[in-house]
Short mmCIF file of C-alpha atoms and ligand atoms in Angstrom, two decimals:
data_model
loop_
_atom_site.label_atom_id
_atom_site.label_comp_id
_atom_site.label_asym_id
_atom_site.label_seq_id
_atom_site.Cartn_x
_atom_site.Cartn_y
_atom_site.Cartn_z
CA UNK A 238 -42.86 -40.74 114.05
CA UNK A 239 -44.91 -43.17 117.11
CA UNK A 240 -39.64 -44.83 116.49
CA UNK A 241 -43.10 -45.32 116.39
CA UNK A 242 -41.52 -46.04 116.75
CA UNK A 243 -42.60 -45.60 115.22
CA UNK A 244 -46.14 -42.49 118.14
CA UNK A 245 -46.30 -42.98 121.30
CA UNK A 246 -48.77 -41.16 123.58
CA UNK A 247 -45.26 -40.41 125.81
CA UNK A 248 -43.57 -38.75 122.98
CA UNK A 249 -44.96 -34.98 123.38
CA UNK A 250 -42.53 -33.20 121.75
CA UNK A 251 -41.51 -35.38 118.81
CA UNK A 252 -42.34 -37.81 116.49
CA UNK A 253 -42.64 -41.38 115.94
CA UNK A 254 -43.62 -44.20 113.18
CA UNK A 255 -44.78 -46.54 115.87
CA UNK A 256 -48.08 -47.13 118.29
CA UNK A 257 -48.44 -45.93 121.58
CA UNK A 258 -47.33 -48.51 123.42
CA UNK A 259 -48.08 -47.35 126.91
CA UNK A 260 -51.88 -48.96 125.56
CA UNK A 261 -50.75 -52.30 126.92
CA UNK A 262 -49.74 -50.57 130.26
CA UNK A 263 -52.66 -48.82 130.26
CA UNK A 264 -55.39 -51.47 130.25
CA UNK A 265 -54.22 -55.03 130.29
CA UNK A 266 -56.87 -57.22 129.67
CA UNK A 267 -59.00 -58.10 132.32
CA UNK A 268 -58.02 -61.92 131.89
CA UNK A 269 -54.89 -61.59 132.46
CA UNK A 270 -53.27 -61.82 136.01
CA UNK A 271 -50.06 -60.43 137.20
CA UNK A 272 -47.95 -63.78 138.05
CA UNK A 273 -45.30 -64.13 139.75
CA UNK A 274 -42.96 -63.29 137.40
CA UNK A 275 -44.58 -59.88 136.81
CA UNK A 276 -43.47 -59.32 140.11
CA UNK A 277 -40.04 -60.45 140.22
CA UNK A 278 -39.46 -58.59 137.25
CA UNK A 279 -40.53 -55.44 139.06
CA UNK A 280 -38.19 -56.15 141.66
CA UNK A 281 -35.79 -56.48 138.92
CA UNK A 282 -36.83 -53.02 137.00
CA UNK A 283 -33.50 -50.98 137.96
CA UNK A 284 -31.18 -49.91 135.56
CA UNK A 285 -27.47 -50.37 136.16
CA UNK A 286 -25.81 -47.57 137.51
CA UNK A 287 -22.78 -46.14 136.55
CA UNK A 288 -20.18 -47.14 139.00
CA UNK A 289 -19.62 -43.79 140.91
CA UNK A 290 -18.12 -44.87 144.25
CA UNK A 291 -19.08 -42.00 146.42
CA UNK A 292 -21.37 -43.12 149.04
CA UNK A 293 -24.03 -39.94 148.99
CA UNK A 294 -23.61 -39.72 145.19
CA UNK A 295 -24.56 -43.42 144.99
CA UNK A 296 -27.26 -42.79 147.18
CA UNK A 297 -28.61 -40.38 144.92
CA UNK A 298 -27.89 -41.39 142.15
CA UNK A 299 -29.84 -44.46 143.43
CA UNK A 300 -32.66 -42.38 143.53
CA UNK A 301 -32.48 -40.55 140.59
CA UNK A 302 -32.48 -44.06 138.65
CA UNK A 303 -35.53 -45.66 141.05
CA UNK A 304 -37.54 -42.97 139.95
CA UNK A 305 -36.53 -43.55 135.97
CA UNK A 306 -37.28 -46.95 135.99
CA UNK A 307 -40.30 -46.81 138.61
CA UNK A 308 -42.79 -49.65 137.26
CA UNK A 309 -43.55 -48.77 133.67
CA UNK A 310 -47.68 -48.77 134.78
CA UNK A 311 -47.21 -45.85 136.74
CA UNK A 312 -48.56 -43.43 133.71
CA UNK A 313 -48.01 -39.61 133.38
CA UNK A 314 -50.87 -36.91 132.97
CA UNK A 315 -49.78 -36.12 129.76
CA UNK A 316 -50.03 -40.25 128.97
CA UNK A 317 -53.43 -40.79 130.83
CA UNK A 318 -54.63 -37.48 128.98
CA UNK A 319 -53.43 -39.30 125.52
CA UNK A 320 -54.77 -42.53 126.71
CA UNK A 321 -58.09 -41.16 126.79
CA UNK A 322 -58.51 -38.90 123.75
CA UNK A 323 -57.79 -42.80 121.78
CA UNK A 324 -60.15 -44.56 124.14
CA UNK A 325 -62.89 -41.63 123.05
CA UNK A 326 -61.92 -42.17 119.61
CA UNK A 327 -61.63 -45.97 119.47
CA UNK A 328 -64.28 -47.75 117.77
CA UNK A 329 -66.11 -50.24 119.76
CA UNK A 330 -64.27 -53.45 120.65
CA UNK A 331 -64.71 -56.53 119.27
CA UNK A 332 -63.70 -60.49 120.92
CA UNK A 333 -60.81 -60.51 118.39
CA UNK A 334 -59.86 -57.03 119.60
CA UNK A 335 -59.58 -58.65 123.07
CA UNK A 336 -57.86 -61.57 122.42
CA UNK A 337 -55.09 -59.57 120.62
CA UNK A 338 -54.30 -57.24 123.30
CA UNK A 339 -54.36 -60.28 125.50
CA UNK A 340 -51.80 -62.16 123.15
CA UNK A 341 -49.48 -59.08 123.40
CA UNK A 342 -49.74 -58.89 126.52
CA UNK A 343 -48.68 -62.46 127.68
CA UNK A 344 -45.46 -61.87 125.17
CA UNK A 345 -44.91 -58.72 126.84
CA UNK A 346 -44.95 -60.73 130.03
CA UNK A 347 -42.22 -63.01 128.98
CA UNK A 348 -39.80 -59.68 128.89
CA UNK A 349 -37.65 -61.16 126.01
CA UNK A 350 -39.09 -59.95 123.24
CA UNK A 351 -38.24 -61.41 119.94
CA UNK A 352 -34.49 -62.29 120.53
CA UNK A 353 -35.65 -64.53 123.37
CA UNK A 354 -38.22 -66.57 120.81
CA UNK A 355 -35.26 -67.25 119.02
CA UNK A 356 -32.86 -68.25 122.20
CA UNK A 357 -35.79 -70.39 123.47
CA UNK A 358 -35.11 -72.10 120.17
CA UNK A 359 -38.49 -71.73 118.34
CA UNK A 360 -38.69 -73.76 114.85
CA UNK A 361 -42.05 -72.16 114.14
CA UNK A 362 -43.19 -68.53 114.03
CA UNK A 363 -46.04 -67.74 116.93
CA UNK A 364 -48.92 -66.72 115.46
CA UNK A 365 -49.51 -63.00 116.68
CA UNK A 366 -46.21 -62.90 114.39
CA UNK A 367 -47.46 -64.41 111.93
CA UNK A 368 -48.73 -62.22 108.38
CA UNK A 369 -52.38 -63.25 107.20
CA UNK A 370 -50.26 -62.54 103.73
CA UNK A 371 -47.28 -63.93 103.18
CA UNK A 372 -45.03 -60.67 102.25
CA UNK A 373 -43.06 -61.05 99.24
CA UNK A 374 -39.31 -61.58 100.52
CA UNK A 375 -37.50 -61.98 97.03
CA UNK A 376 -39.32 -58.87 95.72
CA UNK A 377 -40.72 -58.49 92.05
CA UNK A 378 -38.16 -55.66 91.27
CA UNK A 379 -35.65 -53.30 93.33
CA UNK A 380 -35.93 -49.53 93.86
CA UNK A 381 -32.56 -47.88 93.27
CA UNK A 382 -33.38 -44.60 95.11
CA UNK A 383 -31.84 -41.38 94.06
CA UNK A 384 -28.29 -41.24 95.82
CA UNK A 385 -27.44 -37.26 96.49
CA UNK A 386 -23.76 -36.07 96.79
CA UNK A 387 -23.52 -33.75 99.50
CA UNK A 388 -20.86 -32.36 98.38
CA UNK A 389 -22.28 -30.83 95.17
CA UNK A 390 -22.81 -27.55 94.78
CA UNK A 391 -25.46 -26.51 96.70
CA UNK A 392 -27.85 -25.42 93.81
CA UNK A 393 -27.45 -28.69 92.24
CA UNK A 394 -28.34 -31.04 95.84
CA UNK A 395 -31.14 -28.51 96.21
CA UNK A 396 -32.40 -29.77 92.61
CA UNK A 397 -31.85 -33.46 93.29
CA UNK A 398 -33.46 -33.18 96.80
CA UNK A 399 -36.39 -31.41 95.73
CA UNK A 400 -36.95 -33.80 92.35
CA UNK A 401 -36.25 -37.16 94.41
CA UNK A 402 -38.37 -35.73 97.33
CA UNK A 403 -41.52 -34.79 94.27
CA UNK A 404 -41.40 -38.30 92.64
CA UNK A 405 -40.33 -40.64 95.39
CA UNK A 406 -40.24 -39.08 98.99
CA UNK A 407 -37.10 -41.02 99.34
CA UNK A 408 -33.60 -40.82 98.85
CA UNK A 409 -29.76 -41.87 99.68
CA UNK A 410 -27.04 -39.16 101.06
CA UNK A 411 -23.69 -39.25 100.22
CA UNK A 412 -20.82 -37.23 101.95
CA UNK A 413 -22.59 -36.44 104.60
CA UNK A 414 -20.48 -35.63 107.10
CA UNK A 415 -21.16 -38.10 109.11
CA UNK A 416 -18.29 -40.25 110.19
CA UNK A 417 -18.83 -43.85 109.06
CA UNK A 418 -17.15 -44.71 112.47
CA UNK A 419 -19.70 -42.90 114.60
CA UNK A 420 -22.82 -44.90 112.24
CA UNK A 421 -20.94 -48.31 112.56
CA UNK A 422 -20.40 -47.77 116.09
CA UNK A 423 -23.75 -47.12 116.83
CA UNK A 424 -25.41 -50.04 114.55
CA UNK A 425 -22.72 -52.43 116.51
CA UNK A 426 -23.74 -51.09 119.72
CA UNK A 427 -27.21 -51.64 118.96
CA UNK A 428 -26.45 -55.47 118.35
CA UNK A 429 -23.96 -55.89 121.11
CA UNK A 430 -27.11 -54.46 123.56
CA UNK A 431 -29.84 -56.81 121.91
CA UNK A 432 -26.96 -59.95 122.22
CA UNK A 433 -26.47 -59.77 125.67
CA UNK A 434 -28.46 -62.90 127.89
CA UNK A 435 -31.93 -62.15 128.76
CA UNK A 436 -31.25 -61.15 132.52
CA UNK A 437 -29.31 -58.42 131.46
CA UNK A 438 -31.81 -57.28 128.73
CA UNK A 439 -34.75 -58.38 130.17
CA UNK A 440 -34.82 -55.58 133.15
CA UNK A 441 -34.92 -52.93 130.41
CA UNK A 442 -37.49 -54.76 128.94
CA UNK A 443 -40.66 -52.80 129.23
CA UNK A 444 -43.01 -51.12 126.37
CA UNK A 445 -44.20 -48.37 128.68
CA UNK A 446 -41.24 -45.88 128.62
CA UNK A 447 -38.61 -45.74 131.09
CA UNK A 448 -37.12 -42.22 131.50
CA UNK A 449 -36.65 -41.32 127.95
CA UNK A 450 -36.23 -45.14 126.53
CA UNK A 451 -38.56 -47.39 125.50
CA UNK A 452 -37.21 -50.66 124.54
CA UNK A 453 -39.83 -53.80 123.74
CA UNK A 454 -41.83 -55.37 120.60
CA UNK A 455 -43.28 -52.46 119.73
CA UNK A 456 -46.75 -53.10 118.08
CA UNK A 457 -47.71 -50.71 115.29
CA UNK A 458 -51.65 -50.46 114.42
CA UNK A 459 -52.69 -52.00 112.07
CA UNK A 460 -54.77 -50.18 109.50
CA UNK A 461 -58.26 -50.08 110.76
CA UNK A 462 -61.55 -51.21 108.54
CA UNK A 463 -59.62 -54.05 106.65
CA UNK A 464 -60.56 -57.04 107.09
CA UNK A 465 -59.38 -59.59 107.38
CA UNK A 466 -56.24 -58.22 108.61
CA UNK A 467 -53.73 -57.97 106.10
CA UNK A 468 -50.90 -57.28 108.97
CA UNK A 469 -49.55 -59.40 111.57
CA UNK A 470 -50.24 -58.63 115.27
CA UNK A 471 -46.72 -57.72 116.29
CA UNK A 472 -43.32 -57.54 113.88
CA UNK A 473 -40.04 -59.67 113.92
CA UNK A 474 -37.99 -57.13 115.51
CA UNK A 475 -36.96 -55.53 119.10
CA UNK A 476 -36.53 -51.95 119.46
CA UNK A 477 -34.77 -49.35 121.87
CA UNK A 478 -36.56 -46.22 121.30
CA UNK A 479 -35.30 -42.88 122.84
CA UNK A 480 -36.34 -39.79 123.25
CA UNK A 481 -33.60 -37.03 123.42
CA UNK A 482 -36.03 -34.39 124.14
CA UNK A 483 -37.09 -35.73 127.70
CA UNK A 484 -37.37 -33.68 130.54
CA UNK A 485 -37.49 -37.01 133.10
CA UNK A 486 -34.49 -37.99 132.14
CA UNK A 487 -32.02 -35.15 130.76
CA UNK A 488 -29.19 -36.83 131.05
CA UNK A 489 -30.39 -40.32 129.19
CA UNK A 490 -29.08 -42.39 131.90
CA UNK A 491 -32.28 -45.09 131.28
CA UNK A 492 -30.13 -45.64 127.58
CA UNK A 493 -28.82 -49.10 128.68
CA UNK A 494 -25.02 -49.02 129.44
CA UNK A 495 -24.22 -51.15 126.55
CA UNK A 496 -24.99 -48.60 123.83
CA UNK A 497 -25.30 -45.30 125.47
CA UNK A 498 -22.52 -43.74 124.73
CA UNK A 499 -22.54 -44.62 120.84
CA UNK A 500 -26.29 -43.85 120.88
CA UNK A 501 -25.41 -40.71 122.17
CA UNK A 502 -22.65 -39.57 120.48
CA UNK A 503 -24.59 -41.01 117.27
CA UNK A 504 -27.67 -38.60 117.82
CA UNK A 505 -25.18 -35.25 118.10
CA UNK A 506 -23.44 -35.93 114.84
CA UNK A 507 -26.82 -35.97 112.60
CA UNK A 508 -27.38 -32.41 113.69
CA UNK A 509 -25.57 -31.06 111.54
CA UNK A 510 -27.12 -33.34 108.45
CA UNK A 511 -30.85 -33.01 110.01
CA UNK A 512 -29.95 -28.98 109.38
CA UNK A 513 -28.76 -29.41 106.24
CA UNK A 514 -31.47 -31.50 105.04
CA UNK A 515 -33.71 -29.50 106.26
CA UNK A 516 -32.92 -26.41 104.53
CA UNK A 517 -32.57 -28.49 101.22
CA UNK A 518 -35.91 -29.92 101.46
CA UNK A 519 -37.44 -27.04 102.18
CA UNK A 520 -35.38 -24.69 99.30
CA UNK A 521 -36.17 -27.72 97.12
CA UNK A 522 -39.93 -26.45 97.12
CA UNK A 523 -39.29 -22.92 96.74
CA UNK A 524 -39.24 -22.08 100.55
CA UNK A 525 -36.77 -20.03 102.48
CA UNK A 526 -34.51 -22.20 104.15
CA UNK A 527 -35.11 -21.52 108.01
CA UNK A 528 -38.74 -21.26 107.25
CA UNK A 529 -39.39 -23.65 110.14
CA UNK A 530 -36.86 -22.58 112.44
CA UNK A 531 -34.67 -25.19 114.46
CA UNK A 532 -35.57 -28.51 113.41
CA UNK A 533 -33.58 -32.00 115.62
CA UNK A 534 -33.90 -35.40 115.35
CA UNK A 535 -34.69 -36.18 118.76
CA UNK A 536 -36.53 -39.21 118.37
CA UNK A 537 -34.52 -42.62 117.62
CA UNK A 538 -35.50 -46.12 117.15
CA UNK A 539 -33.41 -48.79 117.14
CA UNK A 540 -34.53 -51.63 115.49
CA UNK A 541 -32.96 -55.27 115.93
CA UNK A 542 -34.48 -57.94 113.57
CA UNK A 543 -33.25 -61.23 115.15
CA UNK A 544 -32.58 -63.98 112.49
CA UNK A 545 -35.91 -65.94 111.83
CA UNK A 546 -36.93 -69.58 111.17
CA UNK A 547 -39.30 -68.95 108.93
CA UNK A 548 -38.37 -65.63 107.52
CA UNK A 549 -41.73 -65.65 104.85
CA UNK A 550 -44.19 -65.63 106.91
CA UNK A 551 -43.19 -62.44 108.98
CA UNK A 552 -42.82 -58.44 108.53
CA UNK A 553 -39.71 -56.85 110.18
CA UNK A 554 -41.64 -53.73 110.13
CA UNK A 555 -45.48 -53.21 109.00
CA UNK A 556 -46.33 -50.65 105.98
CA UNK A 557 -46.54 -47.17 107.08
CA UNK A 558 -45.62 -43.95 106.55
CA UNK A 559 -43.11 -42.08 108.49
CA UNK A 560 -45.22 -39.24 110.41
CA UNK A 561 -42.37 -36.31 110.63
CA UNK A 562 -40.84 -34.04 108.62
CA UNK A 563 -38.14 -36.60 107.82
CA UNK A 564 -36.53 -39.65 108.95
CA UNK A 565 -32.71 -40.54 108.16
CA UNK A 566 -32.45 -44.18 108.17
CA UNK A 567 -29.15 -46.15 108.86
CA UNK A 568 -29.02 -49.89 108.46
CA UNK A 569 -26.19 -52.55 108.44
CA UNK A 570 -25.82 -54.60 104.87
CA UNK A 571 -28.35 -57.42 105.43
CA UNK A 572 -31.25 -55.65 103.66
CA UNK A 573 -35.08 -56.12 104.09
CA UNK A 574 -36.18 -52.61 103.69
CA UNK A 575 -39.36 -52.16 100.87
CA UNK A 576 -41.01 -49.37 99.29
CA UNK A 577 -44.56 -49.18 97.91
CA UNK A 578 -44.51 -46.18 95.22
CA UNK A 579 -48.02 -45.60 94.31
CA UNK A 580 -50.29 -45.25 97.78
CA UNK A 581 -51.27 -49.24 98.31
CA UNK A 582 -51.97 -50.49 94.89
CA UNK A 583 -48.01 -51.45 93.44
CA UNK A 584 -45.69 -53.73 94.24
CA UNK A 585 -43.37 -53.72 97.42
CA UNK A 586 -39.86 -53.57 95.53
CA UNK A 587 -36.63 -53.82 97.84
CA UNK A 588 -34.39 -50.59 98.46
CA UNK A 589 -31.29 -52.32 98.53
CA UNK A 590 -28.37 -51.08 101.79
CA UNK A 591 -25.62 -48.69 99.73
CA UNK A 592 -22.15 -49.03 102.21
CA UNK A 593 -21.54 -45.02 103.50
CA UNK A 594 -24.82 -43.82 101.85
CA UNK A 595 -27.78 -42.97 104.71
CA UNK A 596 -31.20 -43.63 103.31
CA UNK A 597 -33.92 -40.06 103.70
CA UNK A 598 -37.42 -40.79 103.79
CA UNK A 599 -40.16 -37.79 103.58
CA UNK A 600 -42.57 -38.11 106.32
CA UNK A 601 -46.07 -37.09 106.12
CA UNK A 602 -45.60 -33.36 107.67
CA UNK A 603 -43.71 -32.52 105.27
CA UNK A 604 -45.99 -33.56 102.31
CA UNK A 605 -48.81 -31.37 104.13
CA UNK A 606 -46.23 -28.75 104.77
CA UNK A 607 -45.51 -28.78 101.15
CA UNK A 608 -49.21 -29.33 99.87
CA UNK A 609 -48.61 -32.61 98.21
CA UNK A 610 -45.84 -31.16 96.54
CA UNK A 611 -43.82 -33.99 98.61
CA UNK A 612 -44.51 -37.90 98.83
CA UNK A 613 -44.21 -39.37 101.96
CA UNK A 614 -43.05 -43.00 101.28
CA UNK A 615 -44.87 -46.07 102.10
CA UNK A 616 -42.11 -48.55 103.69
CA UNK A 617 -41.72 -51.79 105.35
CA UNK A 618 -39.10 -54.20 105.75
CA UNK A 619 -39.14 -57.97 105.52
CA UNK A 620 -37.29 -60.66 107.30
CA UNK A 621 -34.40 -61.60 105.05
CA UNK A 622 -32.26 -63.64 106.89
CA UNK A 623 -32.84 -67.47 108.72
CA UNK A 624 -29.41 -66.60 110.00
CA UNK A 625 -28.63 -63.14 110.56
CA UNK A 626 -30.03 -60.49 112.76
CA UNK A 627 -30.48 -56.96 111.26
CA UNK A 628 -29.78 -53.76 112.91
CA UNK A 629 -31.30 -50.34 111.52
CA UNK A 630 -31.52 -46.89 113.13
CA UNK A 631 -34.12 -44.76 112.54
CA UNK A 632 -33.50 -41.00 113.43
CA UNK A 633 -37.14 -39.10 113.05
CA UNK A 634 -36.34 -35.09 112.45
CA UNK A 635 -39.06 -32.16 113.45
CA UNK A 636 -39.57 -29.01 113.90
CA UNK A 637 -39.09 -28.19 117.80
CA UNK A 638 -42.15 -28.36 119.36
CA UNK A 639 -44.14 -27.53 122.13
CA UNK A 640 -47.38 -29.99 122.19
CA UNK A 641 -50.71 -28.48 120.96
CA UNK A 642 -50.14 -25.21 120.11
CA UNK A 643 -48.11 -26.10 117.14
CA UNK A 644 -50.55 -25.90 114.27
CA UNK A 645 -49.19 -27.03 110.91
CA UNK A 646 -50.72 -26.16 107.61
CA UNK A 647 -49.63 -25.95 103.98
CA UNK A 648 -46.98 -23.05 103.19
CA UNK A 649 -48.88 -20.10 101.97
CA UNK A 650 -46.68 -20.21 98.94
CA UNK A 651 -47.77 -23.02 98.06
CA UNK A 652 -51.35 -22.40 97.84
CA UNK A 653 -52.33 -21.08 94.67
CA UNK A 654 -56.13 -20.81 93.02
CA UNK A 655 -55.19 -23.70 90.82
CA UNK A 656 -54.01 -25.75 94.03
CA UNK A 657 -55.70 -24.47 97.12
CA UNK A 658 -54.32 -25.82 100.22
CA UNK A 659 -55.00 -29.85 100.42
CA UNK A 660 -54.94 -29.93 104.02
CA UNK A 661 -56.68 -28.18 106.74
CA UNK A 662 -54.72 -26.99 109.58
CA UNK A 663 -53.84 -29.55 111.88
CA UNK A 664 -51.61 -30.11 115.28
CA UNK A 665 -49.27 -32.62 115.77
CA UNK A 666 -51.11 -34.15 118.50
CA UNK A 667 -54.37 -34.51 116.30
CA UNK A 668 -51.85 -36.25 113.53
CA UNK A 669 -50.17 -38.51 116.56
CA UNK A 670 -53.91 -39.62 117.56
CA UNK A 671 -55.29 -40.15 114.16
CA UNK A 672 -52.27 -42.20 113.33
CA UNK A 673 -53.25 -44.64 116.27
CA UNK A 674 -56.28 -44.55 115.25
CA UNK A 675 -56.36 -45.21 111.88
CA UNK A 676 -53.29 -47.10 111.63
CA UNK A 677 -49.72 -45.47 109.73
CA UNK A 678 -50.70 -47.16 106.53
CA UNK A 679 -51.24 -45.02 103.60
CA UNK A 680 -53.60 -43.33 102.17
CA UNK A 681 -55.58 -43.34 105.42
CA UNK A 682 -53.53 -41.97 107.72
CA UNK A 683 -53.62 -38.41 106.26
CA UNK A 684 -56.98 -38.53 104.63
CA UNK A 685 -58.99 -36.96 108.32
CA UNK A 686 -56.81 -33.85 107.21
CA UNK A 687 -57.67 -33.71 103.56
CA UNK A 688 -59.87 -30.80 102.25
CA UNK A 689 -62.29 -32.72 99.98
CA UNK A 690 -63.58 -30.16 97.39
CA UNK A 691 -67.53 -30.64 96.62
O1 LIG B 263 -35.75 -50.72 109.80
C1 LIG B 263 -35.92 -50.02 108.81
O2 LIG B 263 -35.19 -50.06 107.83
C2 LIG B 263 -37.08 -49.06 108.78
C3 LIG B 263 -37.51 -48.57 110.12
C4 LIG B 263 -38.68 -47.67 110.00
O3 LIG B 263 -39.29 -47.57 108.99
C5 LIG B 263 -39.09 -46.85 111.14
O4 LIG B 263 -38.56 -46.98 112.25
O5 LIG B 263 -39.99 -46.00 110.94
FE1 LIG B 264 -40.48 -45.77 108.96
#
């Protein structure tokens, strides 16, 4: 929960699996020169309007969209203030540290992001994309995960929730009320935005957020104190994050044209699931129901793997955890999408794509919320496909929040003498910058929190 994404230091009030990409806006390295196409590209750093033809409504609506897509370098408070709570937390830097961010940052530069590799008509992979360990592709097993029938009686989902959510922290919905025409829609639109030609993508291209959308190669950290890395630099995929919660941009005009609407629409009809699943989850471990009040899933990411020459030696997606409360997951039927079961040490086993069924994954709130009670799965997803692009959506659910004064902490009745609380109190923001910090692989990215009992 940095869609993020997927978290970056611009989502405030929500969550993401990914880093916080504004850290390649926010110090380039010093080698590296704005060219010429830097600027050009500034120039062309406006998104399309929507064809109103009254003069002074153009006009301001002119306005209104300069300031959303202003240059993506131009950083808020609330990012510089992020930006330097990591910088005080960052270990020193090292020469390969360097020379990474300065590889990102030239394939930033380019404004194509993976799709363009593949229309410039690369045979090889680059090597930022390239994984010091080959991932598995034709996995040792596959994980069938529980599939839940949301039409059962509501005792009975409650049971299967809370038992899939205890043993695997993940899980497939069926009957969920969500029309398969709104998902397919939205998957389609996703594609049809990532297909267009590169000068009609490329303006959007930027992985500093504009207005409430992000949409570039996202990096994700890679898990700190392993070396070598066992993660590549960036991922085989392209994604359109947004953030339905943002005040810059209520109305989400800075969602490209091309997918908007679906996007849109899309978000409004998990509400009703993201409630439901809420109060399961949280019955499922004994808990009343609204215990956490309103919950939304106002964080998406979009994810578009484009097909891959040499799909072996790249990750769609690196390991992590998800960081929220939970994360509904819809994908089209290509596959690619791994679990690890047992924290680091098992094998990745593929979790295959079941047509109508929407995959749930437990993010790490809610295994502190529930004291362990919960697993928060380890995922990733591989590159299946020399072929075929993938599309998945990732929708990440949380309480509503307001920034730092949140403080999450195991339920009290939870805690017993034989299992005191696990985890200290802790705010989202402190989870959000240990997450960059550390990386979103497990076990790390929680342990900060743990209570270690002498
Ligand atoms: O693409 C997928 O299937 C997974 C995406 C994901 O894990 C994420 O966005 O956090
Ligand atoms: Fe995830």
């Amino acid at each position: 929960m940095p869609s993020a994404a997927e978290a970056e230091p611009a989502v405030q009030n929500c969550t993401s699996s990914t880093s916080p990409a504004v850290t390649w806006a926010a110090s380039p390295s010093p080698t590296a020169k704005p060219c010429k196409r830097r600027r050009e590209d500034e120039g062309l750093l406006r998104s399309p309007r929507d064809g109103s033809t009254d003069g002074a409504q153009q006009h301001k609506r002119r306005r209104e969209d300069e300031e959303l897509t202003r240059s993506p370098l131009v950083r808020s408070s609330d990012q510089q203030c992020n930006a330097a709570r990591q910088q005080a937390m960052a270990p020193p830097r090292s020469f390969e540290d360097d020379a990474d961010e300065e590889a990102v940052f030239q394939f930033h530069m380019t404004r194509g992001g993976v799709r363009g590799l593949v229309e410039s008509g690369v045979a090889f992979v680059p090597p930022q994309f390239v994984a010091p360990v080959p991932p598995v592709t034709s996995a040792a097993g596959a994980f069938a995960a529980p599939s839940v029938d949301l039409s059962l009686p509501r005792a009975q989902a409650v049971a299967l929730v809370g038992a899939a959510a205890r043993s695997f922290g993940i899980f497939e919905v069926t009957n969920h009320g969500v029309p398969a025409g709104v998902i397919d829609a939205a998957l389609a639109a996703v594609a049809a935005f990532n297909e267009q030609p590169f000068a009609a993508r490329s303006p959007h291209y930027s992985p500093a957020p504009i207005g409430a959308t992000t949409y570039a190669t996202v990096p994700i950290p890679r898990p700190r104190g392993v070396t070598p890395a066992t993660t590549p630099l960036l991922c085989w995929r392209d994604s359109l994050i947004v953030r339905f919660d943002c005040s810059r941009d209520p109305e989400l005009r800075s969602i490209p044209l091309p997918c908007r609407d679906a996007l849109i629409q899309y978000q409004r009809s998990m509400a009703r699931l993201g409630r439901e699943l809420t109060g399961l989850l949280l019955e499922g471990l004994g808990v009343e129901a609204g215990r956490l009040g309103k919950t939304q899933g106002c964080l998406m990411q979009c994810h578009y793997h484009p097909p891959c020459p040499e799909p072996e030696r790249v990750l769609g997606s690196r390991e992590h955890a998800d960081a929220d409360l939970f994360t509904v997951l819809a994908q089209d039927g290509v596959g690619g999408l791994q679990v690890r079961l047992d924290d680091g040490d098992g094998e990745w086993m593929d979790v295959a794509p079941v047509p109508g069924a929407l995959k749930v994954n437990v993010g790490d709130l809610l295994k502190v919320l529930s004291n362990d009670e919960y697993r928060s799965v380890e995922h990733r997803v591989v590159a299946k496909s020399a072929r075929e692009p993938r599309v998945s959506i990732a929708l990440f659910f949380n309480p509503i929040m307001h920034g730092e004064s949140d403080f999450f902490s195991p339920f009290p009745e939870l805690v017993t003498a034989e299992k005191p609380a696990q985890y200290r109190t802790l705010t989202w923001l402190e989870m959000l910058a240990n997450r960059v910090e550390l990386g979103h692989a497990k076990p790390s990215s929680l342990d900060e929190f743990r209570v270690t009992s002498n």
